[in-house]
mmCIF file of C-alpha atoms in Angstrom:
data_model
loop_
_atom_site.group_PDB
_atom_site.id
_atom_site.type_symbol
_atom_site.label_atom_id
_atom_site.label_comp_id
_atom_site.label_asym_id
_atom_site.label_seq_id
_atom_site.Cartn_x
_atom_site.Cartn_y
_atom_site.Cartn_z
ATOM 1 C CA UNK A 1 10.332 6.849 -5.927
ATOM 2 C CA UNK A 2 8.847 7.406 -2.624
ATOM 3 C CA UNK A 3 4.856 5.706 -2.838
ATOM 4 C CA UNK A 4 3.240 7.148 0.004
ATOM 5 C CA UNK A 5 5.129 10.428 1.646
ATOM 6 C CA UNK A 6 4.207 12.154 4.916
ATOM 7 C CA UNK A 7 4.757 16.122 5.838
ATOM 8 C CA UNK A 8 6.242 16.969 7.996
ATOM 9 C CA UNK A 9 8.629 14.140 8.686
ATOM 10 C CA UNK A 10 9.320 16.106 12.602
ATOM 11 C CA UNK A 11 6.411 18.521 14.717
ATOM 12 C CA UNK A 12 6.616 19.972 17.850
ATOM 13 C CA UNK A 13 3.590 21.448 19.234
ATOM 14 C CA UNK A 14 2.413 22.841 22.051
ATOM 15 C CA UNK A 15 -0.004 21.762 24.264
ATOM 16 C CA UNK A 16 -3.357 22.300 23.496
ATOM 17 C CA UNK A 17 -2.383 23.954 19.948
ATOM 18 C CA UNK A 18 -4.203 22.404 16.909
ATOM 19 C CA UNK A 19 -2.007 20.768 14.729
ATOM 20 C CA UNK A 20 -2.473 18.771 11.088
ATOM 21 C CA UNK A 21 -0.138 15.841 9.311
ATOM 22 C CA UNK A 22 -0.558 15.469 5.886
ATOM 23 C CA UNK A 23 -0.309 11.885 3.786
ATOM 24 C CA UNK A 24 0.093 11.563 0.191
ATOM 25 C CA UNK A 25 0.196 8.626 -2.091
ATOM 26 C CA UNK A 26 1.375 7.584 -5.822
ATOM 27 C CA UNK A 27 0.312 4.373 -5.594
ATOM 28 C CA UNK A 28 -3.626 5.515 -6.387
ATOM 29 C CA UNK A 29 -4.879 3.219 -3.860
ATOM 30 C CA UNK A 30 -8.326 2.872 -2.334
ATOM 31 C CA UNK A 31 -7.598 2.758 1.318
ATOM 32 C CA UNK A 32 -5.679 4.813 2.941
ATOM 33 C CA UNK A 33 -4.639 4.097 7.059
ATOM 34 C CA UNK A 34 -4.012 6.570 10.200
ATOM 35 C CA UNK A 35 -1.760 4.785 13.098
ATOM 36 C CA UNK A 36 -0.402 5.969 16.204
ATOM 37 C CA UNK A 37 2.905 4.184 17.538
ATOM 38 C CA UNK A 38 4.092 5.018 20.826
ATOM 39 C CA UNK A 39 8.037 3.755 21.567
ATOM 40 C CA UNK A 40 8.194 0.587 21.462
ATOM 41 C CA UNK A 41 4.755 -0.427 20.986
ATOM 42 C CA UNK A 42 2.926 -1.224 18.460
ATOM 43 C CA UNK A 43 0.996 0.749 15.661
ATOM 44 C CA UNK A 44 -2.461 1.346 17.173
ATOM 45 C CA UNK A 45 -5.145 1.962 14.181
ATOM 46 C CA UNK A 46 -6.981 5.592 14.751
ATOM 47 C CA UNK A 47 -9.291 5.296 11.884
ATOM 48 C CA UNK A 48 -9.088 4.990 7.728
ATOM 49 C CA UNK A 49 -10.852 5.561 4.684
ATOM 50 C CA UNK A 50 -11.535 2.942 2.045
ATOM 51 C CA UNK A 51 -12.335 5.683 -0.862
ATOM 52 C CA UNK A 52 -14.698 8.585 0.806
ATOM 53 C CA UNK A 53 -16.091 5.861 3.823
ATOM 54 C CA UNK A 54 -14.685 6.894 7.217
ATOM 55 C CA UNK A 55 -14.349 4.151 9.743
ATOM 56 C CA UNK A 56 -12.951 5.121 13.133
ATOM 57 C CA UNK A 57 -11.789 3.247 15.558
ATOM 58 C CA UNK A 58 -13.898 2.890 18.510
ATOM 59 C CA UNK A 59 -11.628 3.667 21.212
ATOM 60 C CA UNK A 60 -9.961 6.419 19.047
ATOM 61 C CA UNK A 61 -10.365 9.876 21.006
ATOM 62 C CA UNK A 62 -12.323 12.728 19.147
ATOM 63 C CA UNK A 63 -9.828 14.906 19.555
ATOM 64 C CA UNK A 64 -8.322 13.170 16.289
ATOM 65 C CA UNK A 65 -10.117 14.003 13.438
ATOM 66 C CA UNK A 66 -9.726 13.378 9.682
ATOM 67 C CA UNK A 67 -10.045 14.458 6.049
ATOM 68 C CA UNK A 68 -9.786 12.593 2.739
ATOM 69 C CA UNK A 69 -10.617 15.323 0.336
ATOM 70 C CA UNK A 70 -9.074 13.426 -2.893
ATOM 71 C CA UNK A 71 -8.057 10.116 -3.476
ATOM 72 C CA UNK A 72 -4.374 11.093 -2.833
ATOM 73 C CA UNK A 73 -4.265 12.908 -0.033
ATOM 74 C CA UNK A 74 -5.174 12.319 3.906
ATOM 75 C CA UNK A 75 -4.643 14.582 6.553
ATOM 76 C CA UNK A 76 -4.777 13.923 10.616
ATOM 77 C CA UNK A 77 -6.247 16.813 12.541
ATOM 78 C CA UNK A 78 -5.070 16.560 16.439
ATOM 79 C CA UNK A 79 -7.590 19.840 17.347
ATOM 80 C CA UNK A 80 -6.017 19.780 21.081
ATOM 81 C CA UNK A 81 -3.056 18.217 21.929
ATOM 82 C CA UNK A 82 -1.850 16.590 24.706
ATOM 83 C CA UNK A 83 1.294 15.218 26.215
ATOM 84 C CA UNK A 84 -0.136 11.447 25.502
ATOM 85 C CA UNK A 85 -0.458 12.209 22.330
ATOM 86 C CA UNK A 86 3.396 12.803 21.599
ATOM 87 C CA UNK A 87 4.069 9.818 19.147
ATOM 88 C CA UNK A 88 4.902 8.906 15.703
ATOM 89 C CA UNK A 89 2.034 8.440 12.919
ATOM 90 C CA UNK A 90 2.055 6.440 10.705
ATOM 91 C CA UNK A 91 0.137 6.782 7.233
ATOM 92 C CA UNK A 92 -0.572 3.391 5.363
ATOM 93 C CA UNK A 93 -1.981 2.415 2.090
ATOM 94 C CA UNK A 94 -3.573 -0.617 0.706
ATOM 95 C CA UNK A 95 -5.619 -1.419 -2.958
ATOM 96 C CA UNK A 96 -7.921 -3.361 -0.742
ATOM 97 C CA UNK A 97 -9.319 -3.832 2.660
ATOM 98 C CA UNK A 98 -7.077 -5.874 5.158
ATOM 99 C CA UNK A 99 -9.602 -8.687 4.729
ATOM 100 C CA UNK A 100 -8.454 -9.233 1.408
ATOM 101 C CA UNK A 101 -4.660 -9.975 0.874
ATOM 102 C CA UNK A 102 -3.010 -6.519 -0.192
ATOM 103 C CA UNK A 103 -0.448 -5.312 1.494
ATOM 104 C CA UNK A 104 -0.145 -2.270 3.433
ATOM 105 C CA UNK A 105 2.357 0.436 2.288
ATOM 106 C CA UNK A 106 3.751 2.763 4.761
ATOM 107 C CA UNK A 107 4.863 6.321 4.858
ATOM 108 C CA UNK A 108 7.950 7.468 6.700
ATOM 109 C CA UNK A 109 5.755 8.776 9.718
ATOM 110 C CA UNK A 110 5.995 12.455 11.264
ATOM 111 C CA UNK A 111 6.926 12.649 15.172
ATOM 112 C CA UNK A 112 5.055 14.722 17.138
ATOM 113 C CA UNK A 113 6.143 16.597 19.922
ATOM 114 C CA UNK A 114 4.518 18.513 22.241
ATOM 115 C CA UNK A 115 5.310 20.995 24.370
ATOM 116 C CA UNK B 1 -7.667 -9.466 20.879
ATOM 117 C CA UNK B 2 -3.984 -8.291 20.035
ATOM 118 C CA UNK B 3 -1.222 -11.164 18.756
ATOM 119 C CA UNK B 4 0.942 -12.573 21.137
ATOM 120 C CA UNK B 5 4.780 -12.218 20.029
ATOM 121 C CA UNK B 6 7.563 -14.038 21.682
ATOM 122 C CA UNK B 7 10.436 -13.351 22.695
ATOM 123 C CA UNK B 8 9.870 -9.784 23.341
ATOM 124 C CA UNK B 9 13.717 -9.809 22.470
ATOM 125 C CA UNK B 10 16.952 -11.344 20.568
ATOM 126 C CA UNK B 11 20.149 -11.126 20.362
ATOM 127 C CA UNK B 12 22.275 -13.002 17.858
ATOM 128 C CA UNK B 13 25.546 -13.512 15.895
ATOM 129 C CA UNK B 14 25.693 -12.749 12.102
ATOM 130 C CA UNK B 15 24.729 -16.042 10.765
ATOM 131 C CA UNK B 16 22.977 -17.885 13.791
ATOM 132 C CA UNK B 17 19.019 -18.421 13.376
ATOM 133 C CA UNK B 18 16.450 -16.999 14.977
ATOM 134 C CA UNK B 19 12.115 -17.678 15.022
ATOM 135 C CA UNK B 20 9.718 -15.709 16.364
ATOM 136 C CA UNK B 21 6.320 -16.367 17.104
ATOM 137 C CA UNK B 22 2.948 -15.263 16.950
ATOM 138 C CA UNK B 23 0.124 -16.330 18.197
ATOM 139 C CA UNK B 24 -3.612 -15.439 18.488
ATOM 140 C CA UNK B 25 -6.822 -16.134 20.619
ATOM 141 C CA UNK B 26 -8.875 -15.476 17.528
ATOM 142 C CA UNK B 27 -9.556 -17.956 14.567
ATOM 143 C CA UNK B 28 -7.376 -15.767 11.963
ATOM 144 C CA UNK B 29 -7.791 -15.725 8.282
ATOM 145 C CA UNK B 30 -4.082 -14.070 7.643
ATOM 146 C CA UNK B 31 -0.766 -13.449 8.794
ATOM 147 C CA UNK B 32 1.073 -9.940 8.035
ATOM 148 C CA UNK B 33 4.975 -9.646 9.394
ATOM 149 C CA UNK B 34 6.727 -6.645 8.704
ATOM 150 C CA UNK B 35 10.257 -4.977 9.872
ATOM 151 C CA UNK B 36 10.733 -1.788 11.461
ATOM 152 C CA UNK B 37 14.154 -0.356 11.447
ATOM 153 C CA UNK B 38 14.473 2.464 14.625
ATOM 154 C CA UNK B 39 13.085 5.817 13.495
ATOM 155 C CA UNK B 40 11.444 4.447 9.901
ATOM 156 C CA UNK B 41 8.171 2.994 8.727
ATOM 157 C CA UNK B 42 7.488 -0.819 8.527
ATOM 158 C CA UNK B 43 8.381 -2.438 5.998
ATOM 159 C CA UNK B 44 5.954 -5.578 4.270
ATOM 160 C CA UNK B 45 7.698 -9.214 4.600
ATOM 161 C CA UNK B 46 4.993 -11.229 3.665
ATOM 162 C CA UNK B 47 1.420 -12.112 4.152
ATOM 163 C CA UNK B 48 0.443 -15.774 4.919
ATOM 164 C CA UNK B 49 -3.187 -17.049 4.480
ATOM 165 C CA UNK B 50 -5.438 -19.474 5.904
ATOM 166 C CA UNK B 51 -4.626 -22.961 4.615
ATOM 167 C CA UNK B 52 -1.233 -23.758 6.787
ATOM 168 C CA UNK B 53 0.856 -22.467 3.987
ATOM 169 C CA UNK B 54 4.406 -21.257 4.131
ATOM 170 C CA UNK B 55 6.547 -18.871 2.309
ATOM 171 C CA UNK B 56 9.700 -17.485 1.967
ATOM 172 C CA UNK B 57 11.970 -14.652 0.782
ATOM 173 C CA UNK B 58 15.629 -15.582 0.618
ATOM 174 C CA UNK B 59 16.781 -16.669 4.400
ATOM 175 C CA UNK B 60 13.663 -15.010 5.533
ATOM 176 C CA UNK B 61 10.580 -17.702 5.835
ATOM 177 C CA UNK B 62 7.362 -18.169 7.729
ATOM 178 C CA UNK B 63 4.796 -20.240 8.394
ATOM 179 C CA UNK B 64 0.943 -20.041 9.248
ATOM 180 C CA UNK B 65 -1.063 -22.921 11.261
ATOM 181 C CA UNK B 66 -4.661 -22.061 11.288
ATOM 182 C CA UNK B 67 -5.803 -24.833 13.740
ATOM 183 C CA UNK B 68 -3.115 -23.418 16.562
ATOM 184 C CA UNK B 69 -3.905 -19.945 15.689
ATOM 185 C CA UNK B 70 0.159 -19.312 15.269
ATOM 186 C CA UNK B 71 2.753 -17.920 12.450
ATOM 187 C CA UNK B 72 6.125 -18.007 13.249
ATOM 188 C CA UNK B 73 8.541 -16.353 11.033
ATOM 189 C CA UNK B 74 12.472 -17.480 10.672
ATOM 190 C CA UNK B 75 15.464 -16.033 9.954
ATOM 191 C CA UNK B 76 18.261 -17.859 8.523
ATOM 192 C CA UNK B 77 21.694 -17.520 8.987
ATOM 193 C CA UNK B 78 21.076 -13.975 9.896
ATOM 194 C CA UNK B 79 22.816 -10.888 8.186
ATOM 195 C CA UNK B 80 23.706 -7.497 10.090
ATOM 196 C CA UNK B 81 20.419 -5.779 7.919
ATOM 197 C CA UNK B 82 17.986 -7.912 9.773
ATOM 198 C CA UNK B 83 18.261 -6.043 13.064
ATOM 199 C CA UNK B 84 15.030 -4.248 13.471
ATOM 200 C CA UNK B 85 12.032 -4.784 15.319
ATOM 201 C CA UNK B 86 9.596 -7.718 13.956
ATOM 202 C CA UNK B 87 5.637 -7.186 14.222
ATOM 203 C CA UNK B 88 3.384 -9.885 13.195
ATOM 204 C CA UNK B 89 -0.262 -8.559 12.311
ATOM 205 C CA UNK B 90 -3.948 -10.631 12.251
ATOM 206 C CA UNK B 91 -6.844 -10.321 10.418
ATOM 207 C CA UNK B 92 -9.584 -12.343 12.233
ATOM 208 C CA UNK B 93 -11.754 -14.917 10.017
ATOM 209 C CA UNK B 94 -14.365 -11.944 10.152
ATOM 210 C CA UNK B 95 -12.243 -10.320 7.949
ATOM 211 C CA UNK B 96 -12.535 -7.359 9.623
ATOM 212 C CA UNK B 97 -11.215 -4.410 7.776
ATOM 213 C CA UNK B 98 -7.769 -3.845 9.956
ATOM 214 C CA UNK B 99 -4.761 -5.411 10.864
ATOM 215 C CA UNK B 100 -4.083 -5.983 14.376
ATOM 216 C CA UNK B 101 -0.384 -5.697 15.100
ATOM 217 C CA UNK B 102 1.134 -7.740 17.856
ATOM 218 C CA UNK B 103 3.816 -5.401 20.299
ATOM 219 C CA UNK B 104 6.646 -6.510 18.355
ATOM 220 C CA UNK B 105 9.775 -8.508 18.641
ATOM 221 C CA UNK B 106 13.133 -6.687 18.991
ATOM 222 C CA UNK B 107 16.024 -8.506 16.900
ATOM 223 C CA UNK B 108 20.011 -7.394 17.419
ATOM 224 C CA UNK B 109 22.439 -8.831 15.562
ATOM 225 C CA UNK B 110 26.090 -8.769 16.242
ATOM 226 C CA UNK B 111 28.923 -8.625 13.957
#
């Protein structure tokens, strides 16, 4: 059974047109992760929650935004988007922080295309 | 502040050996590798903490040196499902709340 899912799995966008990814876990975890991974590079952190605490990344552009309303769901607002920010996102859980040692679960990712 | 991987690339045979290495310029309190298969999310190997330990998972085994700052994870007599890209991620002896991945190292192998 799939533990953390992400809709939709494919977006294309155009530029400048708001757009939102969802994340959803089963796994009732406490933190829940928003990366950005460009091809062949590695996931870059945007920000994540550890229960209803936001921490963002400090070189994360405001034109990301996002929204932990319950402790299932996460969503990643992109309010204007640009051709940089074509890429695939990854969602990520964990129990704990990274400073302790639980692992991080990852969704399938959605790629995002824009136009 | 991002993990050094090397080699950027491999290519093997089914059943040669490979290592890869990561190191840091940060004292590190743990060691995450995962494996990314094209087009799908990474996938946990293990986690190795502070102490020099080592671990394994069938052919698949790593180690963690604290005082060099380095992990290096190796793959024994390699099977056609390890092809995939490698990424070795830090967490600083801060403990900071994130895992710094490293750029990855890109694994082939050949029938």
């Amino acid at each position: 059974d799939a533990m953390v899912i992400q809709n939709p799995r494919y977006q294309v966008t155009q530029f400048g047109k708001p757009v939102t990814l969802s994340c959803s876990q089963t796994l009732n975890h406490n933190v829940m992760y928003w990366y950005q991974q460009k091809s062949s590079q590695a996931p870059k952190l945007l920000f994540h929650y550890y229960d209803k605490d936001f921490n963002n990344e400090a070189d994360t552009p405001d034109n990301f935004q996002s929204r932990r309303p319950n402790t299932s769901f996460c969503f990643l607002d992109i309010r204007s988007p640009g051709l940089g920010d074509a890429a695939m996102y990854l969602c990520a859980t964990s129990r704990g922080i990274a400073g302790s040692t639980d692992t991080q679960y990852f969704g399938p990712g959605t790629r995002l295309t824009v136009l | 502040q991002q993990p050094v991987q090397s080699p950027q690339a491999v290519i093997l045979r089914e059943g040669e050996d490979a290592v890869i290495n990561c190191s840091s310029s940060k004292a590190l309190y743990s060691v995450h590798w995962y494996r990314q298969k094209h087009g799908e999310a990474p996938v946990f190997l293990m986690i190795l903490l502070k102490g020099g330990e080592q671990k394994g998972h069938e052919k698949i085994s790593a180690s963690f040196n604290e005082k060099k700052q380095q992990s290096s994870l190796y793959l024994t007599a390699s099977q056609l499902s390890y092809s995939g890209t490698y990424f070795c991620g830090t967490v600083d002896m801060n403990r900071d709340d994130k895992i710094i991945f490293g750029k990855g190292t890109r694994l082939h192998i050949l029938p």
